[in-house]
CSV table of C-alpha atoms in Angstrom, one decimal:
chain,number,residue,atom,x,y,z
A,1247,UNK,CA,32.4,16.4,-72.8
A,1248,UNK,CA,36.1,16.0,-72.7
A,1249,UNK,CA,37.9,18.5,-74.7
A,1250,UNK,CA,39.8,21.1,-72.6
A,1251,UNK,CA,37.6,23.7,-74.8
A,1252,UNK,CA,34.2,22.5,-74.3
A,1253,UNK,CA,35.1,22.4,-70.7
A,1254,UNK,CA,36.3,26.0,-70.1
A,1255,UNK,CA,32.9,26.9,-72.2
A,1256,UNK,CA,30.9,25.2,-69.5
A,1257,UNK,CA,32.7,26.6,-66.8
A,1258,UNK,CA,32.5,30.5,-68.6
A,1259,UNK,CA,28.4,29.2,-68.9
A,1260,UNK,CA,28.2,28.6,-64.9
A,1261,UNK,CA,30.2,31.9,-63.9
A,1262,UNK,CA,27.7,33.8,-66.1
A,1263,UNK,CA,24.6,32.0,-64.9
A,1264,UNK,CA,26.2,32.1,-60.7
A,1265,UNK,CA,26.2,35.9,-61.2
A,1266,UNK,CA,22.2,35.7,-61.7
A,1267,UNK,CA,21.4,33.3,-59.8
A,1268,UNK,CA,24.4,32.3,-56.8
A,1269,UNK,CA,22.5,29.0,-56.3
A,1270,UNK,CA,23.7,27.4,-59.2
A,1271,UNK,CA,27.7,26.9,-58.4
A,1272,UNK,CA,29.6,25.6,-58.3
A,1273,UNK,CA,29.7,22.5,-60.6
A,1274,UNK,CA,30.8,19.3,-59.6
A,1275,UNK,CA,33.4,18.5,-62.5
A,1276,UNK,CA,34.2,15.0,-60.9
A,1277,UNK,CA,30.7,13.9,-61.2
A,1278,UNK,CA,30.3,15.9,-64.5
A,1279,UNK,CA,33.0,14.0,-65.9
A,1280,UNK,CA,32.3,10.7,-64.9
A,1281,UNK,CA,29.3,10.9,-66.5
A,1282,UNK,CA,26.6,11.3,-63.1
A,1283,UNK,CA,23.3,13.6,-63.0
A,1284,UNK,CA,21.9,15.4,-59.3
A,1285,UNK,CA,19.0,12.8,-59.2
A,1286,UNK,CA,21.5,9.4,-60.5
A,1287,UNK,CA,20.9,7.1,-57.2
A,1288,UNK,CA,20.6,8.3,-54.0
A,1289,UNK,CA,17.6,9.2,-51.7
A,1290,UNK,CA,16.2,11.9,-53.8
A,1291,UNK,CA,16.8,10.0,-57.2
A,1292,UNK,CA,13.8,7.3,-55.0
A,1293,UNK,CA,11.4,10.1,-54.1
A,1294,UNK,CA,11.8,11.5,-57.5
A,1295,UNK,CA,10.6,8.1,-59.0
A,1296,UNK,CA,8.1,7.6,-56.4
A,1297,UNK,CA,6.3,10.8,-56.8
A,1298,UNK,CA,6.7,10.2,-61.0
A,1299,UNK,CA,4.4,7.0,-60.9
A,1300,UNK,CA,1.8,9.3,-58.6
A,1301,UNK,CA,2.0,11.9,-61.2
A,1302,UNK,CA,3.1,10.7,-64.5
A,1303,UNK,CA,2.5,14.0,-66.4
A,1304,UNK,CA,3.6,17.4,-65.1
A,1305,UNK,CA,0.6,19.1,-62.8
A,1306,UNK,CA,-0.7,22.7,-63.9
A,1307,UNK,CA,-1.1,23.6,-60.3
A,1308,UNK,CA,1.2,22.7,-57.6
A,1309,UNK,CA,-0.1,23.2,-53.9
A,1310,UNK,CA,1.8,23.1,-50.9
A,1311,UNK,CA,1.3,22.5,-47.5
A,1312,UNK,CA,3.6,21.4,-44.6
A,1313,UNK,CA,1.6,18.0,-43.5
A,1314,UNK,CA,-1.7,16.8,-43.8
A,1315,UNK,CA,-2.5,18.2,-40.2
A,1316,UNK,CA,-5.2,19.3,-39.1
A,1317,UNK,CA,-4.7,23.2,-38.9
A,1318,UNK,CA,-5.8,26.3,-40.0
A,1319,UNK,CA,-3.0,26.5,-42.9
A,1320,UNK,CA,-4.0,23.5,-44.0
A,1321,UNK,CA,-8.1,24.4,-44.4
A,1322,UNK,CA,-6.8,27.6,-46.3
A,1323,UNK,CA,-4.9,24.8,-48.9
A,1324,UNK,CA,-7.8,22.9,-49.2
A,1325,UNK,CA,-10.6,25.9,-49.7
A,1326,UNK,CA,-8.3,26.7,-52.7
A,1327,UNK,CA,-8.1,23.0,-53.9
A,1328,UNK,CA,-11.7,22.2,-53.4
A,1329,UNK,CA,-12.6,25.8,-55.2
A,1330,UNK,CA,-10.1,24.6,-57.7
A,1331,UNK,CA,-11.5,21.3,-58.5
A,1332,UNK,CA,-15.2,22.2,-58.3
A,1333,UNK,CA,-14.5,24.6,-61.0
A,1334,UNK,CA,-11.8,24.1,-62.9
A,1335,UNK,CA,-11.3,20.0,-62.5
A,1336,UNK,CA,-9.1,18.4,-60.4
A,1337,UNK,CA,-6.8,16.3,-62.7
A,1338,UNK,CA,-4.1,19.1,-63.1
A,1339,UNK,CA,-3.4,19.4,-59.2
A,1340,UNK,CA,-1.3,18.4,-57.3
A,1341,UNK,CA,-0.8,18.3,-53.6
A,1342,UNK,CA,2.1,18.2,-52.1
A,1343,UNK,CA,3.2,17.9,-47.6
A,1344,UNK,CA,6.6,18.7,-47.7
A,1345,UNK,CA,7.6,19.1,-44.0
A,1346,UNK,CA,6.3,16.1,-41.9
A,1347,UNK,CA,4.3,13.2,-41.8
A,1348,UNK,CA,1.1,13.8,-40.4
A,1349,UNK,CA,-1.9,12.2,-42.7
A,1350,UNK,CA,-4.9,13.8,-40.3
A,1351,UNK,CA,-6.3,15.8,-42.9
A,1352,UNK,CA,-5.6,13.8,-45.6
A,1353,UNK,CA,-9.8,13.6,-46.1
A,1354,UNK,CA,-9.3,17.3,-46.6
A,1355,UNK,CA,-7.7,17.0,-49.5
A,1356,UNK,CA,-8.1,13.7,-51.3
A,1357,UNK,CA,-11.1,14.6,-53.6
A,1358,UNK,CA,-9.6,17.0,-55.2
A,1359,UNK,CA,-6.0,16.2,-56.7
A,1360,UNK,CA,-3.1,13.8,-56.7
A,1361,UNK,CA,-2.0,14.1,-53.1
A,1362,UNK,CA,1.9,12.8,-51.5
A,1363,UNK,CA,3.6,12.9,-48.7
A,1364,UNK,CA,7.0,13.7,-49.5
A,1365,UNK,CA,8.6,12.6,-46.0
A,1366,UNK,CA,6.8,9.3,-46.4
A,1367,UNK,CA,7.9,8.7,-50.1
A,1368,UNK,CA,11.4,9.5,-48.9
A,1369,UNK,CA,11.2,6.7,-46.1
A,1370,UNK,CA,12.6,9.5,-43.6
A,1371,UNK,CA,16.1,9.8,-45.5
A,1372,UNK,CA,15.9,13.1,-47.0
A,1373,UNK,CA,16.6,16.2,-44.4
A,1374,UNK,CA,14.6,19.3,-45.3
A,1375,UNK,CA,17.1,21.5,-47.1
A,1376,UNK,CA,17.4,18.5,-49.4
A,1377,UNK,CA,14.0,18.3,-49.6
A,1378,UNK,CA,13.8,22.1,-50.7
A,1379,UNK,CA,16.5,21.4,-53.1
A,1380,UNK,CA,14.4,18.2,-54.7
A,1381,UNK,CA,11.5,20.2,-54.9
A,1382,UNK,CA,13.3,23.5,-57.2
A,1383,UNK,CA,14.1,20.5,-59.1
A,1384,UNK,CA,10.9,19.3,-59.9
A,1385,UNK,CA,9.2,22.5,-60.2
A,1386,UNK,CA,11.7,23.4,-62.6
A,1387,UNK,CA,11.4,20.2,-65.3
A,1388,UNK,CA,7.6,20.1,-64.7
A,1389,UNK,CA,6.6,24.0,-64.7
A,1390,UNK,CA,3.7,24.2,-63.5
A,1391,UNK,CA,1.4,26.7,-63.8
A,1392,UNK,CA,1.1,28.2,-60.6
A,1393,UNK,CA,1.7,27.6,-57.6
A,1394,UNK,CA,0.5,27.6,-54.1
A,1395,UNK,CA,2.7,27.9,-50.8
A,1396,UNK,CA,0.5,27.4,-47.6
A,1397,UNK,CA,3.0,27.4,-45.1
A,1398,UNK,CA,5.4,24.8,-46.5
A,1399,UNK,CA,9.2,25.4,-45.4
A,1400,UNK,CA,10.5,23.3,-48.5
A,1401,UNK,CA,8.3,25.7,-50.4
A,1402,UNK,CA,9.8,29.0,-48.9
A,1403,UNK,CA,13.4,27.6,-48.8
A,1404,UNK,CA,13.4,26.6,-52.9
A,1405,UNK,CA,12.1,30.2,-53.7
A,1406,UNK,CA,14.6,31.7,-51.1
A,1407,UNK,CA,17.3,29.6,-52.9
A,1408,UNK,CA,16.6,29.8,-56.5
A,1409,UNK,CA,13.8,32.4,-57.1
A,1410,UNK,CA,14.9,33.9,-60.0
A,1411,UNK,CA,15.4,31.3,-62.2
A,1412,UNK,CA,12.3,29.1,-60.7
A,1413,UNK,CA,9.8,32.5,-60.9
A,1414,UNK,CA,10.3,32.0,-64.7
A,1415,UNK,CA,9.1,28.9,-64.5
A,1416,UNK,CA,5.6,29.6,-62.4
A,1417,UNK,CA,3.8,32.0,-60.7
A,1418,UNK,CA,3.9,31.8,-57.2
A,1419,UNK,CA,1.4,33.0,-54.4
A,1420,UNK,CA,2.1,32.6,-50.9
A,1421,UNK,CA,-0.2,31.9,-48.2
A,1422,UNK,CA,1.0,34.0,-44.6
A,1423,UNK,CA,-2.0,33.9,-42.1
A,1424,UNK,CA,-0.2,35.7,-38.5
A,1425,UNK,CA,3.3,35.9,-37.2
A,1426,UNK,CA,4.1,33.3,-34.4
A,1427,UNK,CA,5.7,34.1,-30.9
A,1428,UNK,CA,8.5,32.0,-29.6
A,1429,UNK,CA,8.6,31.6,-25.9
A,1430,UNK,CA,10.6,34.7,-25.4
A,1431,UNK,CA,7.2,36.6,-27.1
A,1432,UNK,CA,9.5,38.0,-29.7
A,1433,UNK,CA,8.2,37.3,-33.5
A,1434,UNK,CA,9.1,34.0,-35.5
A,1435,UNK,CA,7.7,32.2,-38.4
A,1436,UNK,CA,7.8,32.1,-42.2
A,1437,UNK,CA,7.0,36.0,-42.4
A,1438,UNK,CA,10.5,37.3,-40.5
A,1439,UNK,CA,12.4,34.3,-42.3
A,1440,UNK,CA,11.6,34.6,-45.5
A,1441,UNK,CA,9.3,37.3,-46.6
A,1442,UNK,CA,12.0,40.3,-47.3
A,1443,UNK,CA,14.3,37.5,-49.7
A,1444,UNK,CA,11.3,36.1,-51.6
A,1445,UNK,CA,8.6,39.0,-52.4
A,1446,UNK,CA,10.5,39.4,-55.7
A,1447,UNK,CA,9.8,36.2,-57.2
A,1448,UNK,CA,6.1,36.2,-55.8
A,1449,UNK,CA,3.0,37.2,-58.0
A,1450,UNK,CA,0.9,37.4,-54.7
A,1451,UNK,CA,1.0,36.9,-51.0
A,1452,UNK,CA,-2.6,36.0,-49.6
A,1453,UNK,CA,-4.0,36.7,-46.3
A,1454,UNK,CA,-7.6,36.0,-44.9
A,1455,UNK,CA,-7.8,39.0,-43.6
A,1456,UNK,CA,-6.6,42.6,-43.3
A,1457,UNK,CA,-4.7,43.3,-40.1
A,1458,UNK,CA,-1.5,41.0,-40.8
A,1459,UNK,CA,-1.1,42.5,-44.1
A,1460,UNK,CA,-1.0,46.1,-43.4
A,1461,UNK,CA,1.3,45.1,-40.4
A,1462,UNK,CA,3.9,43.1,-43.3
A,1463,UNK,CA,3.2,46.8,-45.0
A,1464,UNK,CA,4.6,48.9,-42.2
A,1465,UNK,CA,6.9,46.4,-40.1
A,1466,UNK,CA,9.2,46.1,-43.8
A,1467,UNK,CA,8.4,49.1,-45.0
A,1468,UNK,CA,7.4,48.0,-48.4
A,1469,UNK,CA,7.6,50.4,-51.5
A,1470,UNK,CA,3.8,50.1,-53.5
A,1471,UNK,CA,5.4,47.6,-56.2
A,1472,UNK,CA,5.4,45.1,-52.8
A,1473,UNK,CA,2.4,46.6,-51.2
A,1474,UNK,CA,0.1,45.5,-54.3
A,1475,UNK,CA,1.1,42.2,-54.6
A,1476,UNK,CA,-0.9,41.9,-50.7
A,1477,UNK,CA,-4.1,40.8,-51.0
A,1478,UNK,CA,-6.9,39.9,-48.4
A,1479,UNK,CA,-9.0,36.7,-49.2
A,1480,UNK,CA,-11.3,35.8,-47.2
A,1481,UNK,CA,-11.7,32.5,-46.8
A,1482,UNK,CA,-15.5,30.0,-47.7
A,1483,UNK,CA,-17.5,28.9,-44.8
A,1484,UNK,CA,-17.8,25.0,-45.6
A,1485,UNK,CA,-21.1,24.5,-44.2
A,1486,UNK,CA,-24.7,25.5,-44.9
A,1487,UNK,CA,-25.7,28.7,-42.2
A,1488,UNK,CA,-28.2,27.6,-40.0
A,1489,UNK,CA,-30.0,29.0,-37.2
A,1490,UNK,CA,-28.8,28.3,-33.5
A,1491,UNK,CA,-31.5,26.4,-31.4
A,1492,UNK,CA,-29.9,25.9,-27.9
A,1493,UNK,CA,-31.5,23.0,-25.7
A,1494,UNK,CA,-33.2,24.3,-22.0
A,1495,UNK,CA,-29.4,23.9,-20.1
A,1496,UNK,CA,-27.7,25.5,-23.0
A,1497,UNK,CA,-27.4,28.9,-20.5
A,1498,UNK,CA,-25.4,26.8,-18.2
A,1499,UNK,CA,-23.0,25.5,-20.7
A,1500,UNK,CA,-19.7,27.0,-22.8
A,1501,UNK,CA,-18.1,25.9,-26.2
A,1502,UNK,CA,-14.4,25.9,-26.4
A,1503,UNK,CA,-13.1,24.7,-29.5
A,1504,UNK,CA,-9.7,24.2,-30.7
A,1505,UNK,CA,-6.0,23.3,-30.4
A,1506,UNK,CA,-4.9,22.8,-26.8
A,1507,UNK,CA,-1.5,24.8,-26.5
A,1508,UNK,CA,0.0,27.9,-25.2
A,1509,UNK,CA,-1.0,30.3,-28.1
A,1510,UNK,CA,-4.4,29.9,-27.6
A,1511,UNK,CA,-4.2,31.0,-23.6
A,1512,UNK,CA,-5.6,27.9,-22.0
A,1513,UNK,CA,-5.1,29.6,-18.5
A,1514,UNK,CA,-7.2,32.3,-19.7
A,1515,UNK,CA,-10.0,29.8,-20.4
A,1516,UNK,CA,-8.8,28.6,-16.6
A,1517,UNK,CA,-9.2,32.0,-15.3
A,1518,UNK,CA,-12.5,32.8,-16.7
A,1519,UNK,CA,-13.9,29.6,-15.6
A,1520,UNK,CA,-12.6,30.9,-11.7
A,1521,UNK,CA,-14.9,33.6,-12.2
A,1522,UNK,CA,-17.8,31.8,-13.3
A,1523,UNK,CA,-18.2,28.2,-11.2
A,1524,UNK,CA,-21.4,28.2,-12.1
A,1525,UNK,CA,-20.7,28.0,-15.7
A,1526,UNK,CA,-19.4,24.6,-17.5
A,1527,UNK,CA,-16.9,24.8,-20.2
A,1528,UNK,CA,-16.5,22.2,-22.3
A,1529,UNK,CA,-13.4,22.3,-24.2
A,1530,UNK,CA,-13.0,20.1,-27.7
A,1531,UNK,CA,-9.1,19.6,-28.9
A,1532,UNK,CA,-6.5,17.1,-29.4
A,1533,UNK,CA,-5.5,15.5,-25.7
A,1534,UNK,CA,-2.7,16.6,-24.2
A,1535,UNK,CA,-1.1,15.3,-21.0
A,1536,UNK,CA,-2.8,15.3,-17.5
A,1537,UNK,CA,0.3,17.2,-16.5
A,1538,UNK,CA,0.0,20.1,-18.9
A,1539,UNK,CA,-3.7,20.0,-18.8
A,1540,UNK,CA,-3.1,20.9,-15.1
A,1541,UNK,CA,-0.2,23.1,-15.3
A,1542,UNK,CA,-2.5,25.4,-17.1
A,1543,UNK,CA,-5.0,25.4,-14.6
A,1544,UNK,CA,-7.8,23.6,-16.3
A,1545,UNK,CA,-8.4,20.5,-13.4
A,1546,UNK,CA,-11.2,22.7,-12.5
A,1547,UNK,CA,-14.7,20.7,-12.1
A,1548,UNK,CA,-16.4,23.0,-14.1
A,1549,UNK,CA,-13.8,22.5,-17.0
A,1550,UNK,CA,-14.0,19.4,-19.2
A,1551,UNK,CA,-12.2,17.8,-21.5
A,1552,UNK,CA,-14.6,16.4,-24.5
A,1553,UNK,CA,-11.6,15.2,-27.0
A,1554,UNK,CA,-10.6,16.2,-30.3
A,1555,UNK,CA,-13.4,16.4,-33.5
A,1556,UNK,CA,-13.3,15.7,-37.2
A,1557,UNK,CA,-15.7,18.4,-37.9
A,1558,UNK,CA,-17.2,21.2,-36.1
A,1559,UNK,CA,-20.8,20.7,-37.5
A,1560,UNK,CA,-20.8,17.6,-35.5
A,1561,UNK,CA,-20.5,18.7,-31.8
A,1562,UNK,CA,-23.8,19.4,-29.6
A,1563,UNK,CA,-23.9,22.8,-30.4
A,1564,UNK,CA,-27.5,23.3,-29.0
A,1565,UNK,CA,-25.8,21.9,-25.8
A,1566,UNK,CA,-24.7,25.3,-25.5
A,1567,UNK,CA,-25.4,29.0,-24.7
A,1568,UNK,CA,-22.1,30.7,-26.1
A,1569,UNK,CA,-18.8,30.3,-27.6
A,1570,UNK,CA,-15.5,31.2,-25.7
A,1571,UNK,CA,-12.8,31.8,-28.2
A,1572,UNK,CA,-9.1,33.2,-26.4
A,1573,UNK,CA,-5.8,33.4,-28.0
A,1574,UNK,CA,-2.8,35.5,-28.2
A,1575,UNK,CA,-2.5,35.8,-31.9
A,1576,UNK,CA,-4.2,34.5,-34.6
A,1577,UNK,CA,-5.4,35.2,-38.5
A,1578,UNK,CA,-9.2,34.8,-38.6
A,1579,UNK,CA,-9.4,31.7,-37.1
A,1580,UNK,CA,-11.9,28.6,-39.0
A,1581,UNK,CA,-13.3,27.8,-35.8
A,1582,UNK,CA,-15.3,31.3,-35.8
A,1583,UNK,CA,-16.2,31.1,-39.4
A,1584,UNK,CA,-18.0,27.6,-38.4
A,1585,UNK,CA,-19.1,28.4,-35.1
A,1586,UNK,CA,-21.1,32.0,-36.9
A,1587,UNK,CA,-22.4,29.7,-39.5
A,1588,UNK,CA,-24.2,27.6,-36.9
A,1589,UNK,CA,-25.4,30.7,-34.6
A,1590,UNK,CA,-23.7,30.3,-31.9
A,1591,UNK,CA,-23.3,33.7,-29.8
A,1592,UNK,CA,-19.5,34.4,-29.6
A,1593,UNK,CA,-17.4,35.9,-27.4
A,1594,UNK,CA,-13.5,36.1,-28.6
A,1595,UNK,CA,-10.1,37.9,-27.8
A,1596,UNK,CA,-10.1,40.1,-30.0
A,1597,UNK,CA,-6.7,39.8,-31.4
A,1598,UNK,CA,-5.5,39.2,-35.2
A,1599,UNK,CA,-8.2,39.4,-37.9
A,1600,UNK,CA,-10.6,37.9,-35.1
A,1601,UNK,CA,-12.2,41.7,-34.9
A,1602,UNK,CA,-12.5,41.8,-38.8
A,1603,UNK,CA,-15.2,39.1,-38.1
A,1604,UNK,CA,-16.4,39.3,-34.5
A,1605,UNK,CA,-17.4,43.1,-33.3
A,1606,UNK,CA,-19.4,44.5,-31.5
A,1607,UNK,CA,-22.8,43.9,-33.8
A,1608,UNK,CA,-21.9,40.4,-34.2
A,1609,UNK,CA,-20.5,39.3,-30.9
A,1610,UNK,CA,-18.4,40.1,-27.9
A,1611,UNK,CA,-14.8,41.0,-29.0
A,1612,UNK,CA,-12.8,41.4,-26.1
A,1613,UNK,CA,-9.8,43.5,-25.9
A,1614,UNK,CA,-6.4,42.1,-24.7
A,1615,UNK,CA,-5.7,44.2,-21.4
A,1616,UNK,CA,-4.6,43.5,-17.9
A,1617,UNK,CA,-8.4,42.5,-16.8
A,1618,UNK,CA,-9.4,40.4,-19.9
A,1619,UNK,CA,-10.1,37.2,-17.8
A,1620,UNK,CA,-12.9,39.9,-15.8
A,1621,UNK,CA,-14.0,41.3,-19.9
A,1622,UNK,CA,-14.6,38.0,-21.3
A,1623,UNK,CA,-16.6,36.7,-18.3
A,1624,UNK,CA,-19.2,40.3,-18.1
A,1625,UNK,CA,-19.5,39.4,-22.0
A,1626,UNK,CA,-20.2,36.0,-21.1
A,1627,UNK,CA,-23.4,36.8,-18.6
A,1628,UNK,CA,-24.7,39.4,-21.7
A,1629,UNK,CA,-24.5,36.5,-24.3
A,1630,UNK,CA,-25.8,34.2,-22.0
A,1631,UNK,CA,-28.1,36.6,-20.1
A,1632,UNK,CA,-29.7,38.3,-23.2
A,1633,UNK,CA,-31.2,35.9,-25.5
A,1634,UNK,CA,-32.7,38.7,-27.7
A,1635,UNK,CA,-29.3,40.4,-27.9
A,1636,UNK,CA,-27.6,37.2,-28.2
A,1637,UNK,CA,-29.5,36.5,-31.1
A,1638,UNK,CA,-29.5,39.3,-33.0
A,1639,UNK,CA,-25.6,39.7,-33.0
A,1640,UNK,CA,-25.8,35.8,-34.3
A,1641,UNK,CA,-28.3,37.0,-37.3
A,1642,UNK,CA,-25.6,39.7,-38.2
A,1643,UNK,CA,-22.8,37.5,-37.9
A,1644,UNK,CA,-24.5,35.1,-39.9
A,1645,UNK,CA,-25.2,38.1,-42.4
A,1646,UNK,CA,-21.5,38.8,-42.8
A,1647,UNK,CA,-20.4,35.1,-43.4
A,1648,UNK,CA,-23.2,34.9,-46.4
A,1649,UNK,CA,-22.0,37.9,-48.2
A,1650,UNK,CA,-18.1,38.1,-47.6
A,1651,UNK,CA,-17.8,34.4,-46.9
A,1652,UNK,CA,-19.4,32.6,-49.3
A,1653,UNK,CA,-18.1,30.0,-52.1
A,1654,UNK,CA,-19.0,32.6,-54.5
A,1655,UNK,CA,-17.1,35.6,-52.7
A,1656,UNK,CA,-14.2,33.3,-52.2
A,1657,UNK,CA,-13.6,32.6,-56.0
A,1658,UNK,CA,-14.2,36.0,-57.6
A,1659,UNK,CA,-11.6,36.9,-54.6
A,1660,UNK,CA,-8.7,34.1,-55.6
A,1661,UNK,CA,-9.7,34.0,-59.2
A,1662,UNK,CA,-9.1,38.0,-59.3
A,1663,UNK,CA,-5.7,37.2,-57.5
A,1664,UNK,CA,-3.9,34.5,-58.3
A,1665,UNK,CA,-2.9,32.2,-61.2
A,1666,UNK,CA,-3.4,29.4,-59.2
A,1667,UNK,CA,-7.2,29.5,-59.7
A,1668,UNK,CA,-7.1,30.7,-63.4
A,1669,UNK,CA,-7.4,27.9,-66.1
């Protein structure tokens, strides 16, 4: 192309197609005219090829996920990949960490689709918003589709970017779970940055449970158009429900399971265990430093640090009398589904969708208030203290999980609401 005419035609083209879509402009005439393509050389031209000889022909479904971590984000990605697989096949899926390198989880996921780790393909050259930018790209020659965001900021950013033109191309759901707290408690996260710009171009955002989506409802003030693409899906229990037979000492002993870090109140687990030195807690998480583990008041002799866990059917759960759950903010937290299906009596901060699971027939929820420490320990001595009781809250708990949380429930659920698990 080096007529004057053709020229002014492809510029008149791009100041049409900027109007839609501001994303698109403006052209680089130098490269245009000496012949060069986005992907010719360079480090996204590499990842491209790298990720080509993974997947040689274009996937139907397209997941993504920040890293392969191990995280509550990331067992929502695989429910839907496993479900996906066991029913529809897992040839046509692929599985994309965008964000970091992290390969934890990668057992998660591995069964059940082509799987890459895009900051590992890349060697570490490509920033994110390049990354965002590579990955509009792809989605756009391959459309897939559907495709499935579970927390992935390349994800959010393409959409954000170029969501009209790539929403032709696919249908995309969105996973949002809870909005995060920075350390000044004000709220953060995918929700606040991106939401508002990229409901639009989405087919469906999907929540395990209820309470985050009717705040999104009333904190944005959503007309119904945006109101109905919110949908609740709760997510499988990935274990058989079993009943809970603690050993002799179990009344003596406490489950706490989980990430180790500010949003999950350690020094609330500190200050319970204060309260109740006759009590043991043993605490199951990645390590973290001697110093933080201390700052946070947890060099208690009655606290103890048991180390991190591949899955939560493995620990000694017979070991123990109860489950302590605290946290500041959540979604419906995995850990709970797991810890119902095995029996264990819970007692939880009852904050998030934790209430739509634990209440007061299936557990202890706890209200967050200026005495919780005090709460949480008086619900520990009844789950503790009445076995009957205790038991019968773990039957109905382990009621709930068989008929909202099953494999079954979960598919009519995501098959109903998004194309991602449609053939």
């Amino acid at each position: 192309m080096t007529g004057s005419s053709e020229l002014e035609l492809l510029l008149e083209q791009q100041r049409r197609a900027a109007r839609i879509e501001p994303g698109i402009g403006p052209l680089d005439l130098p490269g245009l005219l000496a012949g060069s393509t986005p992907l010719r050389g360079g480090p996204r031209a590499v990842l491209a090829q790298r990720l080509w000889a993974l997947q040689p022909e274009p996937p139907r479904r397209l997941l993504l996920l920040p890293a392969l971590q191990l995280g509550g984000a990331e067992r929502v990605a695989a429910n839907a990949a496993q479900a996906v697989a066991e029913r529809l096949g897992s040839s046509d899926t692929l599985i994309l960490a965008t964000d970091r390198l992290d390969r934890r989880a990668a057992h998660w996921f591995e069964p059940y689709g082509t799987v890459a780790v895009l900051p590992e393909l890349a060697d570490g050259e490509l920033d994110r918003e390049e990354m965002a930018l590579l990955l509009a790209q792809l989605i756009n020659w391959w459309q897939p589709r559907a495709v499935f965001n579970s927390n992935s900021w390349a994800g959010w950013r393409a959409l954000e970017r170029f969501g009209r033109a790539l929403s032709r191309r696919t249908a995309w759901s969105v996973g949002l779970y809870c909005r995060d707290r920075g350390a000044n408690g004000l709220p953060l996260g995918h929700a606040d940055r991106f939401l508002r710009a990229c409901l639009p171009w989405l087919e469906r955002v999907l929540c395990d449970h209820q309470h985050f989506l009717h705040q999104l409802e009333a904190n944005f003030a959503l007309p119904p158009s945006d109101v109905a693409k919110l949908c609740t899906l709760y997510q499988p229990v990935q274990q058989p429900l079993m009943a809970w037979e603690p050993s002799v000492a179990a009344g003596q002993r406490v489950l706490w399971a989980g990430r180790l870090c500010d949003q999950k109140r350690p020094q609330l687990l500190a200050a319970v265990a204060r309260l109740r030195p006759q009590l043991h807690f043993e605490v199951y998480g990645p390590s973290v430093a001697p110093e933080r583990w201390a700052a946070w008041g947890l060099d208690r002799p009655n606290i103890h640090a048991c180390g991190p866990y591949a899955r939560f059917a493995d620990l000694p759960h017979g070991r123990y009398g109860a489950m302590l759950f605290t946290s500041a903010f959540e979604g419906l937290p995995n850990v709970l589904l797991e810890a119902g299906a095995i029996g264990l009596p819970i007692v939880a901060s009852a904050v998030g969708g934790v209430p739509e699971l634990i209440t007061e027939v299936t557990g202890w929820p706890v209200p967050v208030e200026v005495d919780e420490a005090q709460n949480l320990a008086l619900c520990l001595d009844r789950a503790l203290g009445e076995r009957a009781e205790a038991q019968r809250r773990s039957q109905q708990l382990r009621a709930l999980l068989q008929r909202r949380h099953s494999a079954d429930a979960y598919w009519r659920s995501a098959s109903a609401a998004s194309s991602f698990f449609r053939s």
